[in-house]
Coordinates of C-alpha atoms in Angstrom, one line a residue:
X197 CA 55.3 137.3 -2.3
X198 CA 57.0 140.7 -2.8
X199 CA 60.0 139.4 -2.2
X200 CA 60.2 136.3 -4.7
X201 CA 63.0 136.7 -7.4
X202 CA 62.4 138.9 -10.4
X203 CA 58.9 139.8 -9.2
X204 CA 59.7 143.2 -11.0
X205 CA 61.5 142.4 -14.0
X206 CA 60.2 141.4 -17.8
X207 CA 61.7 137.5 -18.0
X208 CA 59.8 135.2 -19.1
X209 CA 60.0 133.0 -16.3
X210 CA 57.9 129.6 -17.4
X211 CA 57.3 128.7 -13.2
X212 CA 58.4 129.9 -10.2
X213 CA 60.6 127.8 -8.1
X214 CA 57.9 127.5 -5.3
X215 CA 55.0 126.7 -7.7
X216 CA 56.9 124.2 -9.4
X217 CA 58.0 122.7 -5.8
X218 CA 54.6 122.0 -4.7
X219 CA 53.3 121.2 -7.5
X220 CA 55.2 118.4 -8.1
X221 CA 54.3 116.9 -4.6
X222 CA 51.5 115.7 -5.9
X223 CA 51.6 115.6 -9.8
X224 CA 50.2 112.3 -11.3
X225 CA 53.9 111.2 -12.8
X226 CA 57.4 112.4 -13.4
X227 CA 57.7 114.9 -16.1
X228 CA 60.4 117.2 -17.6
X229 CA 58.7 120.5 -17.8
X230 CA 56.3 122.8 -16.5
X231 CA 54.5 126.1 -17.5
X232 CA 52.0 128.3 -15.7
X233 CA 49.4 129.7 -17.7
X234 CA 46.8 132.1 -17.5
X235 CA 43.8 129.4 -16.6
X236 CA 43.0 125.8 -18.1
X237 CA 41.3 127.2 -21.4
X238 CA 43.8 129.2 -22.1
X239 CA 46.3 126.2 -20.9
X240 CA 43.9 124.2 -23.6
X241 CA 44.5 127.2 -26.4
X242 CA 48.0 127.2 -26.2
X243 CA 48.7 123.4 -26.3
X244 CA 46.4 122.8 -29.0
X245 CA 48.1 125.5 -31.4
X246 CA 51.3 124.5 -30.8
X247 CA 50.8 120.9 -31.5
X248 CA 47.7 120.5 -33.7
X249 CA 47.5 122.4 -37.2
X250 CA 44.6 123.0 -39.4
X251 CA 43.1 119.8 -41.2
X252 CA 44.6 117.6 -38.5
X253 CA 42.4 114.7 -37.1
X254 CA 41.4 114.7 -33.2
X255 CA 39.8 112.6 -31.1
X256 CA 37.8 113.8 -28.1
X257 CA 36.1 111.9 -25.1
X258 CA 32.6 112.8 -25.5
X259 CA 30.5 114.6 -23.6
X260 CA 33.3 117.4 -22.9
X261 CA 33.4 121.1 -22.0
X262 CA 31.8 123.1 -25.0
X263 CA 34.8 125.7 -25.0
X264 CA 37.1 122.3 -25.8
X265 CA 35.1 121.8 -28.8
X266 CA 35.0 125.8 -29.6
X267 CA 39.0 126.0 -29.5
X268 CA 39.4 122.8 -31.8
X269 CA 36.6 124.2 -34.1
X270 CA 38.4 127.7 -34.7
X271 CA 41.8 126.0 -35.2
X272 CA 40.1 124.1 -37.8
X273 CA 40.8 120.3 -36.9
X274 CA 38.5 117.3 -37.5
X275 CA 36.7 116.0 -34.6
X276 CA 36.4 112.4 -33.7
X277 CA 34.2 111.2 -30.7
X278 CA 35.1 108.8 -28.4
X279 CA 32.4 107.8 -26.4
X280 CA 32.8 107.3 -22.5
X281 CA 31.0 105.1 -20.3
X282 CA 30.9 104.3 -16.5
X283 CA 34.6 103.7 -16.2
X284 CA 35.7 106.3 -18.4
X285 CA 36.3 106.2 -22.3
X286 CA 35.2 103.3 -24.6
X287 CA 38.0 101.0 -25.4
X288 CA 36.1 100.3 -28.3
X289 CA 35.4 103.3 -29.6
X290 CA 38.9 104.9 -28.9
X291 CA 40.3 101.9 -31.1
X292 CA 38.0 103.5 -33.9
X293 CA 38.8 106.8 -33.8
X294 CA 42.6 105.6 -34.1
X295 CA 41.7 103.9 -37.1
X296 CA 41.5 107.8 -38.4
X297 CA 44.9 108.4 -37.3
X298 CA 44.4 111.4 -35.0
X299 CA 47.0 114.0 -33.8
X300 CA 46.4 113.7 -30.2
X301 CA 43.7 112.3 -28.0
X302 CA 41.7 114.8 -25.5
X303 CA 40.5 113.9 -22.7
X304 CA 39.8 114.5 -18.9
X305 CA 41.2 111.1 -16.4
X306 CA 40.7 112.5 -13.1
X307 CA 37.1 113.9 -13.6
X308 CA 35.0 115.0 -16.3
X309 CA 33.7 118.4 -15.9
X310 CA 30.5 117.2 -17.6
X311 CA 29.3 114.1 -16.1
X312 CA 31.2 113.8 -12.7
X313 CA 32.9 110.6 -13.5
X314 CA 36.1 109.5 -13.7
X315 CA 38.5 107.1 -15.5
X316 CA 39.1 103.5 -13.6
X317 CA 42.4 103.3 -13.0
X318 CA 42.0 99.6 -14.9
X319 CA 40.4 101.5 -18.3
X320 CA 43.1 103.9 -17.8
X321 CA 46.0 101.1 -17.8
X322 CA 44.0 99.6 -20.7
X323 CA 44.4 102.9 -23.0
X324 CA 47.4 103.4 -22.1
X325 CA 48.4 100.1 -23.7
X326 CA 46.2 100.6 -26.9
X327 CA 48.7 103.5 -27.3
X328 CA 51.6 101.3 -26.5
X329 CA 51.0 100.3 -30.5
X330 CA 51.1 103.8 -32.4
X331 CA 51.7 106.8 -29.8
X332 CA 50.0 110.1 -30.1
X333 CA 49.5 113.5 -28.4
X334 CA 47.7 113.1 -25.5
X335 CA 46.6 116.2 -24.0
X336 CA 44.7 116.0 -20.3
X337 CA 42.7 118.5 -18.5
X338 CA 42.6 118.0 -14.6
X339 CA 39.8 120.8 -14.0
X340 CA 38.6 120.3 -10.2
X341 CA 42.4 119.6 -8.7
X342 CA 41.1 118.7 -4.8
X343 CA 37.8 118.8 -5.3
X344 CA 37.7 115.6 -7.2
X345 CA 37.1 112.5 -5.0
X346 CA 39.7 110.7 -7.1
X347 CA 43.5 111.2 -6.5
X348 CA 45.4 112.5 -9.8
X349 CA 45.9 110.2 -12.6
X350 CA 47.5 110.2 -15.8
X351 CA 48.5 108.5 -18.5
X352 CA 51.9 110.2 -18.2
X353 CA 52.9 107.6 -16.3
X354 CA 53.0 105.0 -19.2
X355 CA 54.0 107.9 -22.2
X356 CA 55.5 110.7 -20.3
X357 CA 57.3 112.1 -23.4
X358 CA 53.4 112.2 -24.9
X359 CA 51.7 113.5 -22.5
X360 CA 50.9 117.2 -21.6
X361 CA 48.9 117.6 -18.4
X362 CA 47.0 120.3 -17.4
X363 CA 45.6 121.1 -14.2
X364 CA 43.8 124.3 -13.2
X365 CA 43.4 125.9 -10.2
X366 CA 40.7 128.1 -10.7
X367 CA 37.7 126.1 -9.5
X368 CA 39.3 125.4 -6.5
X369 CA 40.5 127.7 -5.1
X370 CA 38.9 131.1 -6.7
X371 CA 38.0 131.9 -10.9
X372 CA 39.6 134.9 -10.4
X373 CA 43.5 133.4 -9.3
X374 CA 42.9 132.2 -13.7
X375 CA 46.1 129.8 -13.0
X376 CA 46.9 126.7 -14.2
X377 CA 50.1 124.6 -14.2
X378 CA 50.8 122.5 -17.9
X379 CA 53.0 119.9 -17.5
X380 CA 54.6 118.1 -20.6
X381 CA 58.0 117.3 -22.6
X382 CA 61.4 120.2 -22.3
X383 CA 60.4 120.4 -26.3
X384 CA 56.6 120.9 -26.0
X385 CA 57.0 123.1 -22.9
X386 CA 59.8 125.2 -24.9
X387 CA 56.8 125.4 -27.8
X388 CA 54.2 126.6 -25.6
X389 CA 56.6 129.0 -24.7
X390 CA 57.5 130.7 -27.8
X391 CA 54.0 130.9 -28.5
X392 CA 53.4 132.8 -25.0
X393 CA 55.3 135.3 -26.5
X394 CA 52.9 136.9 -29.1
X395 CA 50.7 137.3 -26.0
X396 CA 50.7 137.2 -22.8
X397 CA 54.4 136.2 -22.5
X398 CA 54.4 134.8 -19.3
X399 CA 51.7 134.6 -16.1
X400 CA 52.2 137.0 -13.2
X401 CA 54.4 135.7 -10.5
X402 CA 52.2 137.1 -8.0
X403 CA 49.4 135.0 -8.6
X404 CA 52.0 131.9 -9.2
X405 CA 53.3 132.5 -5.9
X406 CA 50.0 132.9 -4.2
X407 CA 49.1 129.9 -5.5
X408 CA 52.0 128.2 -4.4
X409 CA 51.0 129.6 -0.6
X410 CA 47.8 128.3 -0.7
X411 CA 48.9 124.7 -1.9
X412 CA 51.3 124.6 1.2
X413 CA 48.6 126.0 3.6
X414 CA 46.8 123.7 5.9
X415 CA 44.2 125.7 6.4
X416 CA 43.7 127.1 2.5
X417 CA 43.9 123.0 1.8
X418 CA 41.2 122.2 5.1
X419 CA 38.8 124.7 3.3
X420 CA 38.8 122.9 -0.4
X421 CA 38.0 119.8 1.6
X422 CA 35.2 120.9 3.2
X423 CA 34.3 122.7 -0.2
X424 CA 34.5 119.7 -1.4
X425 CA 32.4 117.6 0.8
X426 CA 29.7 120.6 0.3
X427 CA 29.4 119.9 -3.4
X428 CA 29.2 116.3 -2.5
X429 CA 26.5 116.5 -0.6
X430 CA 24.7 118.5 -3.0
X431 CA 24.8 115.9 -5.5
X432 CA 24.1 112.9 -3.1
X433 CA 20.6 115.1 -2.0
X434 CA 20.0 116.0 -5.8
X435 CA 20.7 112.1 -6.9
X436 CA 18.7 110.6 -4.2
X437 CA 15.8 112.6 -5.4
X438 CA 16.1 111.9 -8.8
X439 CA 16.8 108.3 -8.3
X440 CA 13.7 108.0 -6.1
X441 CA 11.7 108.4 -9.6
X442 CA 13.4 106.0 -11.2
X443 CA 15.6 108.7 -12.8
X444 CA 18.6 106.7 -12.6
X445 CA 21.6 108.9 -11.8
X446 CA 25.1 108.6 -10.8
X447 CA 25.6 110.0 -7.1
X448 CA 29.2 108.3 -6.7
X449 CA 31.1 110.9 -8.9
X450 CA 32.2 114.7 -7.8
X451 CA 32.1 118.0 -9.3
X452 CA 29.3 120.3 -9.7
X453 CA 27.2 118.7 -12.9
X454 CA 24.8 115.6 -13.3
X455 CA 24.5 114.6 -17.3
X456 CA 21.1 113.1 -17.6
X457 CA 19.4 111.6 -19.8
X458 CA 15.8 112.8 -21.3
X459 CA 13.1 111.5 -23.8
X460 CA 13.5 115.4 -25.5
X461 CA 16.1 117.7 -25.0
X462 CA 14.3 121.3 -26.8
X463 CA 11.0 119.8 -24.3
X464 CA 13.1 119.4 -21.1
X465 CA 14.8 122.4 -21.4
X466 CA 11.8 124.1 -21.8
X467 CA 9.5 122.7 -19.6
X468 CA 12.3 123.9 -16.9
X469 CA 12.9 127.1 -18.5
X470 CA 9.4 127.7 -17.5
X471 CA 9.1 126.7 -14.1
X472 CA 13.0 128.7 -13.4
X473 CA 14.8 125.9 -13.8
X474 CA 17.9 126.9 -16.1
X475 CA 20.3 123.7 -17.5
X476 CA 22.5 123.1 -20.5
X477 CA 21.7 121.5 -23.1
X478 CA 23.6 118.5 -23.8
X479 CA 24.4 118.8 -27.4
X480 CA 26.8 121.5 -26.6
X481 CA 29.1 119.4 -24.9
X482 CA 27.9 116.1 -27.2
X483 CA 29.8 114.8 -30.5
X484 CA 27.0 112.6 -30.8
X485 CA 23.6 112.5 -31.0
X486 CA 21.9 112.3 -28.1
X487 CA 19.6 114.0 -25.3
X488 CA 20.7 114.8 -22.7
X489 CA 20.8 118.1 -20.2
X490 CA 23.4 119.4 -18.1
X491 CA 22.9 120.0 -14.4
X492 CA 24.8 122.5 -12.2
X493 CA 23.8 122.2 -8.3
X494 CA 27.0 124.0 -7.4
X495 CA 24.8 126.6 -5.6
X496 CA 21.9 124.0 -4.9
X497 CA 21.3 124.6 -0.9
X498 CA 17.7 123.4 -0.5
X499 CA 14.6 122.4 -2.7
X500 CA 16.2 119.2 -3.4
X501 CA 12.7 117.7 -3.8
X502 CA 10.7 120.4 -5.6
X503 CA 14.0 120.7 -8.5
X504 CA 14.4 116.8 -8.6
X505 CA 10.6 116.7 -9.2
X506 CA 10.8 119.0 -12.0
X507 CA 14.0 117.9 -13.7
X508 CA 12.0 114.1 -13.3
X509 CA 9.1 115.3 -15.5
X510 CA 11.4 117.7 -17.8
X511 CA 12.8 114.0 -18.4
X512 CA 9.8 112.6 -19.7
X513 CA 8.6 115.2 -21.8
X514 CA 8.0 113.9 -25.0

């Protein structure tokens, strides 16, 4: 790493050559440009203000991550939901929110951080094709990289010149690397750029190239994949549990979140606050009303039954 080019010096070098190498290997579709940024919020930050200004209309797969809906909110756009179901967005309700004439469409096509899920690759090809009729900014968040089930996907591949794709690399391999790779347009990446340089100005070059060391390593990769089938397993134990009651779940997605529904949100929340249960509530990450609670096995090792049990009755608590 010491020794990659101008590792020392103050350009503001968008990607290394090595980052941008591997990366492409397995990016979702061809694209002009790419940008290393300091994480995928920040990634999020600077796209948005580059491309969306205040007032603007926006439309949002819902649920999504709350700091998402906390960026858009400062920058002071309007929100429009787009509700998702099994397969990934609503065609239906994307069509309406177009009727609004948003800016750019945000959304999350290889998983969502939320609920687990993600898009079909036949919904996908279907929106791609609603936007076939009056193109927009489309701004995708790839937040799990390997640790999804799914392989990347994009809808790049139908509106490349639209598209900017982001995919950090900080829950799989380590929060503290806070890289992530924004692919998009020569003129959007040049944008992003320029605003870099009120701030940070570029990312560090030693994390860029450390990152691009541990995408080429077989073993770095072998231990995601196992990470992977850890977090997996965690959510098949959870589901199973919580499907035995009847608490119908989905145990086919990946991540480290189940979004389930409840008769009260305030009650369950509660009722699991008091037996040292902690979840999210759902209406942080919500644009519509509904109850729901978020939640987070990531560090679930045991207790499967004694958790689902409680999470069953925090579900009924009315």
């Amino acid at each position: 790493m010491a020794q990659a080019p101008d590792i020392n010096s103050y350009a503001k070098i968008r990607i290394t050559a090595a980052l941008e190498r591997v990366c492409r290997r397995t990016w979702p579709y061809e694209s002009e440009g790419f940008l290393a940024t300091n994480g995928g919020f920040c990634a999020l930050n600077e796209t948005f203000s580059v491309l969306l200004s205040r007032g603007s209309v926006v439309a949002v797969e819902t649920p999504t991550a709350t700091a998402t809906l906390d960026i858009l909110e400062r920058l002071g756009v309007k929100i429009i939901p787009v509700v998702c179901d099994a397969d990934g967005p609503c065609l239906h309700s994307l069509r309406a929110a177009l009727t609004h004439e948003p800016a750019a469409f945000v959304f999350q096509p290889r998983v969502n951080g939320i609920t687990g899920q993600s898009v079909h690759p036949d919904r996908l090809r279907a929106i791609a094709e609603t936007f076939s009729v009056k193109p927009l900014w489309i701004i995708e968040w790839d937040a799990l990289d390997a640790l999804s089930l799914v392989p990347p996907c994009s809808l790049g591949k139908w509106h490349p010149y639209y598209t900017v794709h982001i995919r950090s690399y900080s829950k799989s391999m380590s929060p503290d690397l806070r890289l992530a790779v924004v692919s998009a347009s020569s003129e959007v990446i040049g944008k992003i750029q320029e605003f870099r340089a009120f701030g940070a100005g570029w990312t560090s070059r030693i994390l860029q190239e450390a990152t691009a060391y541990l995408l080429a390593d077989k073993t770095a990769q072998e231990c995601i994949q196992n990470a992977r089938s850890v977090y997996l397993n965690r959510r098949r134990c959870l589901s199973e549990v919580l499907n035995g009651y009847n608490l119908l779940v989905d145990r086919k997605g990946s991540g480290f979140s189940l979004w389930i529904g409840v008769d009260d949100e305030k009650k369950a929340i509660d009722f699991l606050k008091e037996n040292r249960v902690l979840v999210s509530s759902g209406s942080k990450h919500s644009l519509t009303k509904s109850s729901y609670i978020r939640i987070s096995y990531s560090n679930l090792e045991k207790d499967y039954e004694l958790i689902g049990n409680l999470i069953v009755k925090s579900a009924r608590c009315a």
